[in-house]
mmCIF file of C-alpha atoms in Angstrom:
data_model
loop_
_atom_site.group_PDB
_atom_site.id
_atom_site.type_symbol
_atom_site.label_atom_id
_atom_site.label_comp_id
_atom_site.label_asym_id
_atom_site.label_seq_id
_atom_site.Cartn_x
_atom_site.Cartn_y
_atom_site.Cartn_z
ATOM 1 C CA UNK A 1 -46.602 -23.782 -13.335
ATOM 2 C CA UNK A 2 -43.529 -24.766 -15.564
ATOM 3 C CA UNK A 3 -43.783 -23.120 -18.857
ATOM 4 C CA UNK A 4 -41.084 -21.894 -20.967
ATOM 5 C CA UNK A 5 -40.785 -19.839 -24.314
ATOM 6 C CA UNK A 6 -39.290 -21.819 -27.177
ATOM 7 C CA UNK A 7 -39.693 -19.716 -30.638
ATOM 8 C CA UNK A 8 -43.234 -19.062 -31.378
ATOM 9 C CA UNK A 9 -44.433 -21.327 -28.495
ATOM 10 C CA UNK A 10 -45.098 -21.420 -24.903
ATOM 11 C CA UNK A 11 -44.500 -24.827 -23.685
ATOM 12 C CA UNK A 12 -45.722 -26.674 -20.771
ATOM 13 C CA UNK A 13 -43.387 -29.473 -19.221
ATOM 14 C CA UNK A 14 -42.963 -31.465 -16.169
ATOM 15 C CA UNK A 15 -39.897 -33.352 -14.611
ATOM 16 C CA UNK A 16 -40.433 -36.590 -12.810
ATOM 17 C CA UNK A 17 -37.786 -39.043 -11.446
ATOM 18 C CA UNK A 18 -34.089 -38.676 -10.962
ATOM 19 C CA UNK A 19 -31.120 -40.244 -13.084
ATOM 20 C CA UNK A 20 -29.748 -39.594 -16.595
ATOM 21 C CA UNK A 21 -31.906 -37.224 -18.769
ATOM 22 C CA UNK A 22 -34.889 -38.995 -20.583
ATOM 23 C CA UNK A 23 -37.024 -37.215 -22.849
ATOM 24 C CA UNK A 24 -40.478 -38.608 -23.245
ATOM 25 C CA UNK A 25 -42.513 -37.608 -26.458
ATOM 26 C CA UNK A 26 -46.174 -38.539 -26.246
ATOM 27 C CA UNK A 27 -48.880 -39.890 -28.765
ATOM 28 C CA UNK A 28 -51.772 -38.507 -30.458
ATOM 29 C CA UNK A 29 -53.582 -36.021 -28.148
ATOM 30 C CA UNK A 30 -51.041 -36.551 -25.345
ATOM 31 C CA UNK A 31 -52.076 -34.053 -22.871
ATOM 32 C CA UNK A 32 -50.233 -34.432 -19.633
ATOM 33 C CA UNK A 33 -53.197 -33.832 -17.652
ATOM 34 C CA UNK A 34 -54.744 -37.282 -19.078
ATOM 35 C CA UNK A 35 -51.436 -39.202 -19.514
ATOM 36 C CA UNK A 36 -50.274 -39.266 -15.902
ATOM 37 C CA UNK A 37 -46.478 -38.874 -16.430
ATOM 38 C CA UNK A 38 -45.888 -38.860 -12.662
ATOM 39 C CA UNK A 39 -46.998 -42.696 -12.686
ATOM 40 C CA UNK A 40 -44.339 -43.531 -15.412
ATOM 41 C CA UNK A 41 -42.324 -46.671 -14.236
ATOM 42 C CA UNK A 42 -39.266 -45.085 -15.857
ATOM 43 C CA UNK A 43 -39.362 -42.454 -13.474
ATOM 44 C CA UNK A 44 -37.598 -44.711 -10.998
ATOM 45 C CA UNK A 45 -34.544 -44.967 -13.177
ATOM 46 C CA UNK A 46 -34.296 -41.672 -15.058
ATOM 47 C CA UNK A 47 -34.978 -38.053 -14.707
ATOM 48 C CA UNK A 48 -37.970 -37.818 -17.128
ATOM 49 C CA UNK A 49 -38.871 -34.486 -19.072
ATOM 50 C CA UNK A 50 -42.502 -34.817 -20.233
ATOM 51 C CA UNK A 51 -44.128 -31.985 -21.893
ATOM 52 C CA UNK A 52 -47.308 -31.094 -23.914
ATOM 53 C CA UNK A 53 -46.509 -30.915 -27.675
ATOM 54 C CA UNK A 54 -47.518 -27.743 -29.548
ATOM 55 C CA UNK A 55 -51.425 -27.370 -29.807
ATOM 56 C CA UNK A 56 -51.912 -29.906 -27.098
ATOM 57 C CA UNK A 57 -52.704 -29.598 -23.368
ATOM 58 C CA UNK A 58 -51.252 -26.326 -21.968
ATOM 59 C CA UNK A 59 -48.937 -25.585 -24.869
ATOM 60 C CA UNK A 60 -49.711 -22.982 -27.582
ATOM 61 C CA UNK A 61 -50.125 -23.860 -31.114
ATOM 62 C CA UNK A 62 -47.779 -21.666 -32.902
ATOM 63 C CA UNK A 63 -48.221 -19.075 -35.789
ATOM 64 C CA UNK A 64 -48.281 -21.778 -38.682
ATOM 65 C CA UNK A 65 -49.582 -25.271 -39.273
ATOM 66 C CA UNK A 66 -46.997 -27.547 -37.921
ATOM 67 C CA UNK A 67 -45.091 -30.107 -39.808
ATOM 68 C CA UNK A 68 -43.475 -33.277 -38.453
ATOM 69 C CA UNK A 69 -40.122 -31.489 -38.580
ATOM 70 C CA UNK A 70 -41.426 -28.646 -36.190
ATOM 71 C CA UNK A 71 -42.547 -31.167 -33.772
ATOM 72 C CA UNK A 72 -39.095 -32.501 -33.769
ATOM 73 C CA UNK A 73 -37.376 -29.147 -33.622
ATOM 74 C CA UNK A 74 -39.736 -28.178 -30.629
ATOM 75 C CA UNK A 75 -38.515 -31.060 -28.738
ATOM 76 C CA UNK A 76 -34.755 -30.264 -29.431
ATOM 77 C CA UNK A 77 -35.354 -26.544 -28.729
ATOM 78 C CA UNK A 78 -37.121 -27.391 -25.306
ATOM 79 C CA UNK A 79 -34.269 -29.436 -24.241
ATOM 80 C CA UNK A 80 -31.818 -26.695 -25.322
ATOM 81 C CA UNK A 81 -33.392 -24.193 -23.390
ATOM 82 C CA UNK A 82 -33.488 -26.407 -20.287
ATOM 83 C CA UNK A 83 -29.813 -26.980 -20.716
ATOM 84 C CA UNK A 84 -29.946 -30.665 -21.797
ATOM 85 C CA UNK A 85 -27.079 -31.318 -24.114
ATOM 86 C CA UNK A 86 -27.392 -35.094 -24.650
ATOM 87 C CA UNK A 87 -30.229 -37.301 -23.368
ATOM 88 C CA UNK A 88 -32.115 -40.423 -24.145
ATOM 89 C CA UNK A 89 -35.298 -40.449 -25.878
ATOM 90 C CA UNK A 90 -38.582 -42.649 -25.598
ATOM 91 C CA UNK A 91 -41.234 -41.707 -28.286
ATOM 92 C CA UNK A 92 -44.479 -43.570 -28.164
ATOM 93 C CA UNK A 93 -46.898 -43.657 -31.080
ATOM 94 C CA UNK A 94 -47.049 -40.295 -32.747
ATOM 95 C CA UNK A 95 -44.133 -39.325 -30.090
ATOM 96 C CA UNK A 96 -42.346 -42.262 -31.772
ATOM 97 C CA UNK A 97 -42.735 -40.396 -35.271
ATOM 98 C CA UNK A 98 -41.438 -37.211 -33.777
ATOM 99 C CA UNK A 99 -38.472 -38.971 -32.024
ATOM 100 C CA UNK A 100 -37.578 -40.217 -35.536
ATOM 101 C CA UNK A 101 -37.411 -36.925 -36.992
ATOM 102 C CA UNK A 102 -35.652 -35.662 -33.918
ATOM 103 C CA UNK A 103 -32.873 -38.352 -34.065
ATOM 104 C CA UNK A 104 -32.602 -37.739 -37.940
ATOM 105 C CA UNK A 105 -32.361 -33.764 -37.624
ATOM 106 C CA UNK A 106 -30.670 -33.428 -34.228
ATOM 107 C CA UNK A 107 -28.126 -36.725 -33.930
ATOM 108 C CA UNK A 108 -25.797 -35.040 -31.566
ATOM 109 C CA UNK A 109 -28.641 -34.953 -28.952
ATOM 110 C CA UNK A 110 -29.715 -38.400 -28.703
ATOM 111 C CA UNK A 111 -27.771 -40.983 -26.690
ATOM 112 C CA UNK A 112 -30.162 -43.970 -26.712
ATOM 113 C CA UNK A 113 -33.493 -44.106 -28.735
ATOM 114 C CA UNK A 114 -36.720 -46.173 -27.870
ATOM 115 C CA UNK A 115 -39.370 -46.138 -30.389
ATOM 116 C CA UNK A 116 -42.654 -47.650 -29.110
ATOM 117 C CA UNK A 117 -45.785 -48.773 -31.120
ATOM 118 C CA UNK A 118 -45.069 -46.383 -34.118
ATOM 119 C CA UNK A 119 -44.121 -46.431 -37.992
ATOM 120 C CA UNK A 120 -41.740 -44.927 -40.397
ATOM 121 C CA UNK A 121 -44.560 -43.411 -42.453
ATOM 122 C CA UNK A 122 -44.231 -43.154 -46.311
ATOM 123 C CA UNK A 123 -45.156 -46.513 -47.691
ATOM 124 C CA UNK A 124 -45.544 -48.061 -44.191
ATOM 125 C CA UNK A 125 -47.793 -45.757 -42.310
ATOM 126 C CA UNK A 126 -49.712 -46.294 -39.150
ATOM 127 C CA UNK A 127 -53.526 -46.404 -39.263
ATOM 128 C CA UNK A 128 -54.984 -43.079 -40.579
ATOM 129 C CA UNK A 129 -56.363 -41.783 -37.333
ATOM 130 C CA UNK A 130 -57.690 -38.438 -38.782
ATOM 131 C CA UNK A 131 -60.407 -40.569 -40.564
ATOM 132 C CA UNK A 132 -61.843 -41.315 -37.242
ATOM 133 C CA UNK A 133 -62.479 -37.702 -36.487
ATOM 134 C CA UNK A 134 -65.684 -37.526 -38.737
ATOM 135 C CA UNK A 135 -67.384 -40.409 -36.554
ATOM 136 C CA UNK A 136 -69.697 -39.655 -33.808
ATOM 137 C CA UNK A 137 -67.925 -39.658 -30.331
ATOM 138 C CA UNK A 138 -69.186 -43.251 -29.246
ATOM 139 C CA UNK A 139 -68.371 -44.792 -32.828
ATOM 140 C CA UNK A 140 -64.914 -43.103 -32.542
ATOM 141 C CA UNK A 141 -64.249 -44.578 -29.097
ATOM 142 C CA UNK A 142 -65.293 -48.170 -30.279
ATOM 143 C CA UNK A 143 -63.265 -47.693 -33.444
ATOM 144 C CA UNK A 144 -59.902 -46.715 -31.328
ATOM 145 C CA UNK A 145 -60.606 -49.618 -28.912
ATOM 146 C CA UNK A 146 -60.646 -51.981 -31.676
ATOM 147 C CA UNK A 147 -57.300 -50.645 -33.154
ATOM 148 C CA UNK A 148 -55.778 -50.470 -29.825
ATOM 149 C CA UNK A 149 -55.895 -54.479 -29.225
ATOM 150 C CA UNK A 150 -57.016 -56.790 -31.943
ATOM 151 C CA UNK A 151 -58.312 -59.216 -29.321
ATOM 152 C CA UNK A 152 -60.886 -56.993 -28.344
ATOM 153 C CA UNK A 153 -63.107 -58.364 -30.907
ATOM 154 C CA UNK A 154 -63.254 -61.835 -29.351
ATOM 155 C CA UNK A 155 -63.361 -60.743 -25.642
ATOM 156 C CA UNK A 156 -65.185 -57.270 -25.392
ATOM 157 C CA UNK A 157 -62.186 -56.227 -23.288
ATOM 158 C CA UNK A 158 -58.520 -55.509 -23.675
ATOM 159 C CA UNK A 159 -56.596 -58.088 -21.911
ATOM 160 C CA UNK A 160 -54.480 -56.755 -19.127
ATOM 161 C CA UNK A 161 -56.760 -53.637 -19.012
ATOM 162 C CA UNK A 162 -60.018 -54.675 -18.292
ATOM 163 C CA UNK A 163 -62.194 -51.673 -17.350
ATOM 164 C CA UNK A 164 -60.230 -49.372 -19.579
ATOM 165 C CA UNK A 165 -62.748 -49.323 -22.312
ATOM 166 C CA UNK A 166 -65.338 -47.443 -20.189
ATOM 167 C CA UNK A 167 -62.794 -44.876 -19.173
ATOM 168 C CA UNK A 168 -61.647 -44.434 -22.930
ATOM 169 C CA UNK A 169 -65.440 -44.249 -23.982
ATOM 170 C CA UNK A 170 -65.929 -41.422 -21.510
ATOM 171 C CA UNK A 171 -62.871 -39.505 -22.500
ATOM 172 C CA UNK A 172 -63.943 -39.661 -26.205
ATOM 173 C CA UNK A 173 -67.286 -38.347 -25.220
ATOM 174 C CA UNK A 174 -65.880 -35.519 -23.137
ATOM 175 C CA UNK A 175 -66.354 -31.933 -24.580
ATOM 176 C CA UNK A 176 -63.494 -30.664 -26.358
ATOM 177 C CA UNK A 177 -62.441 -26.954 -26.275
ATOM 178 C CA UNK A 178 -61.781 -25.107 -29.680
ATOM 179 C CA UNK A 179 -58.204 -24.622 -28.670
ATOM 180 C CA UNK A 180 -57.913 -28.404 -28.103
ATOM 181 C CA UNK A 181 -59.898 -29.349 -31.275
ATOM 182 C CA UNK A 182 -57.572 -27.270 -33.313
ATOM 183 C CA UNK A 183 -54.348 -28.585 -31.872
ATOM 184 C CA UNK A 184 -55.234 -32.130 -32.225
ATOM 185 C CA UNK A 185 -56.410 -31.505 -35.909
ATOM 186 C CA UNK A 186 -53.139 -29.783 -36.707
ATOM 187 C CA UNK A 187 -51.196 -32.803 -34.963
ATOM 188 C CA UNK A 188 -53.279 -35.206 -36.949
ATOM 189 C CA UNK A 189 -52.576 -33.345 -40.255
ATOM 190 C CA UNK A 190 -48.721 -33.625 -39.601
ATOM 191 C CA UNK A 191 -49.016 -37.064 -38.685
ATOM 192 C CA UNK A 192 -50.817 -37.794 -41.907
ATOM 193 C CA UNK A 193 -47.856 -36.387 -43.747
ATOM 194 C CA UNK A 194 -45.262 -38.388 -41.637
ATOM 195 C CA UNK A 195 -42.362 -39.884 -43.695
ATOM 196 C CA UNK A 196 -39.126 -40.756 -42.148
ATOM 197 C CA UNK A 197 -38.247 -43.796 -44.276
ATOM 198 C CA UNK A 198 -35.439 -41.975 -46.259
ATOM 199 C CA UNK A 199 -33.775 -40.745 -43.209
ATOM 200 C CA UNK A 200 -33.675 -43.801 -40.786
ATOM 201 C CA UNK A 201 -30.213 -45.071 -42.458
ATOM 202 C CA UNK A 202 -28.932 -41.760 -40.684
ATOM 203 C CA UNK A 203 -29.823 -42.424 -37.171
ATOM 204 C CA UNK A 204 -26.745 -43.095 -35.331
ATOM 205 C CA UNK A 205 -28.088 -43.745 -31.697
ATOM 206 C CA UNK A 206 -28.564 -47.042 -30.514
ATOM 207 C CA UNK A 207 -32.111 -47.866 -31.155
ATOM 208 C CA UNK A 208 -34.619 -50.151 -29.550
ATOM 209 C CA UNK A 209 -37.956 -50.595 -31.555
ATOM 210 C CA UNK A 210 -40.755 -52.111 -29.371
ATOM 211 C CA UNK A 211 -44.110 -53.291 -30.625
ATOM 212 C CA UNK A 212 -47.272 -54.849 -29.466
ATOM 213 C CA UNK A 213 -48.359 -58.203 -30.950
ATOM 214 C CA UNK A 214 -51.945 -57.168 -31.093
ATOM 215 C CA UNK A 215 -51.537 -53.571 -32.274
ATOM 216 C CA UNK A 216 -53.651 -52.403 -35.278
ATOM 217 C CA UNK A 217 -52.783 -48.781 -35.161
ATOM 218 C CA UNK A 218 -49.028 -49.671 -35.656
ATOM 219 C CA UNK A 219 -48.735 -53.152 -36.695
ATOM 220 C CA UNK A 220 -45.654 -55.083 -35.895
ATOM 221 C CA UNK A 221 -44.579 -55.076 -39.573
ATOM 222 C CA UNK A 222 -44.240 -51.261 -39.328
ATOM 223 C CA UNK A 223 -41.722 -51.636 -36.543
ATOM 224 C CA UNK A 224 -40.008 -54.284 -38.322
ATOM 225 C CA UNK A 225 -39.541 -52.009 -41.077
ATOM 226 C CA UNK A 226 -38.034 -49.349 -38.783
ATOM 227 C CA UNK A 227 -35.534 -51.922 -37.349
ATOM 228 C CA UNK A 228 -34.587 -52.825 -40.976
ATOM 229 C CA UNK A 229 -33.638 -49.416 -41.896
ATOM 230 C CA UNK A 230 -32.009 -48.056 -38.656
ATOM 231 C CA UNK A 231 -28.395 -49.440 -38.535
ATOM 232 C CA UNK A 232 -27.948 -52.068 -35.829
ATOM 233 C CA UNK A 233 -31.478 -51.429 -34.342
ATOM 234 C CA UNK A 234 -33.015 -54.062 -32.085
ATOM 235 C CA UNK A 235 -36.773 -55.009 -32.523
ATOM 236 C CA UNK A 236 -38.760 -56.748 -29.418
ATOM 237 C CA UNK A 237 -42.282 -57.575 -29.514
ATOM 238 C CA UNK A 238 -44.526 -57.751 -26.433
ATOM 239 C CA UNK A 239 -47.739 -59.420 -25.370
ATOM 240 C CA UNK A 240 -50.192 -56.500 -25.894
ATOM 241 C CA UNK A 241 -51.489 -53.983 -28.296
ATOM 242 C CA UNK A 242 -51.016 -50.294 -28.567
ATOM 243 C CA UNK A 243 -50.745 -49.908 -25.043
ATOM 244 C CA UNK A 244 -48.255 -52.915 -24.327
ATOM 245 C CA UNK A 245 -46.220 -50.964 -21.960
ATOM 246 C CA UNK A 246 -49.317 -51.110 -19.731
ATOM 247 C CA UNK A 247 -50.142 -54.837 -20.563
ATOM 248 C CA UNK A 248 -46.731 -56.574 -20.470
ATOM 249 C CA UNK A 249 -44.395 -55.979 -17.504
ATOM 250 C CA UNK A 250 -41.570 -57.073 -19.519
ATOM 251 C CA UNK A 251 -41.539 -54.106 -21.666
ATOM 252 C CA UNK A 252 -40.762 -51.476 -18.988
ATOM 253 C CA UNK A 253 -37.880 -53.947 -17.963
ATOM 254 C CA UNK A 254 -36.481 -54.455 -21.515
ATOM 255 C CA UNK A 255 -36.603 -50.634 -22.026
ATOM 256 C CA UNK A 256 -35.067 -49.890 -18.640
ATOM 257 C CA UNK A 257 -32.006 -52.344 -19.357
ATOM 258 C CA UNK A 258 -31.487 -50.924 -22.960
ATOM 259 C CA UNK A 259 -31.561 -47.257 -21.803
ATOM 260 C CA UNK A 260 -28.942 -48.266 -19.042
ATOM 261 C CA UNK A 261 -26.769 -50.333 -21.095
#
């Protein structure tokens, strides 16, 4: 299994696809065993590097409570260990928060940047997901589903993802190991303090900001704020919620075209 030692971590990673290097940074709880990176449509166009962030999946947590800067520096150090000197980045949800810090702290590494369904934090945060952790599993799953796509209130399903709700409920009800629970708690705590607002103007990479029209976790207004702060950033809104890349086929096309420009 592909592990690499980076600082105080043992990081699990996978390569998929072929082409120009593309670093994928996944969202809250983004264990590669559940996010199926081999199925990413972007693998057809790029050499995708996918990894479990600290405390998640098969990556260790480290020896101190992580900050957003730590998550960004982990990504930079992983790429350095693998010999990647410059690459594209796609950050999704929490991964989009990490990607902002990566582009601010390590501008020399990022060629082109895509920020999906995320927020700049500070006075424009995403939904406080840490508050859901005190709920019972079924209630927590229901809350997540309602936040992922606001149309669920009217339909009882997420348009374009019919049937996903039952799978999501099953995942929320699945038992979690002590290690996984500790790692998720550490990630949510770092997320709670995410604030990249003051640094966004320093991002030099060409940036595409993508949002789902019906997303209540990272509403469109949060993407608008990012696009207004990052020099020359472009904003596109797609027909979906927090999972718009799975709901609107135009999203993958737009991202590929941007990254290939």
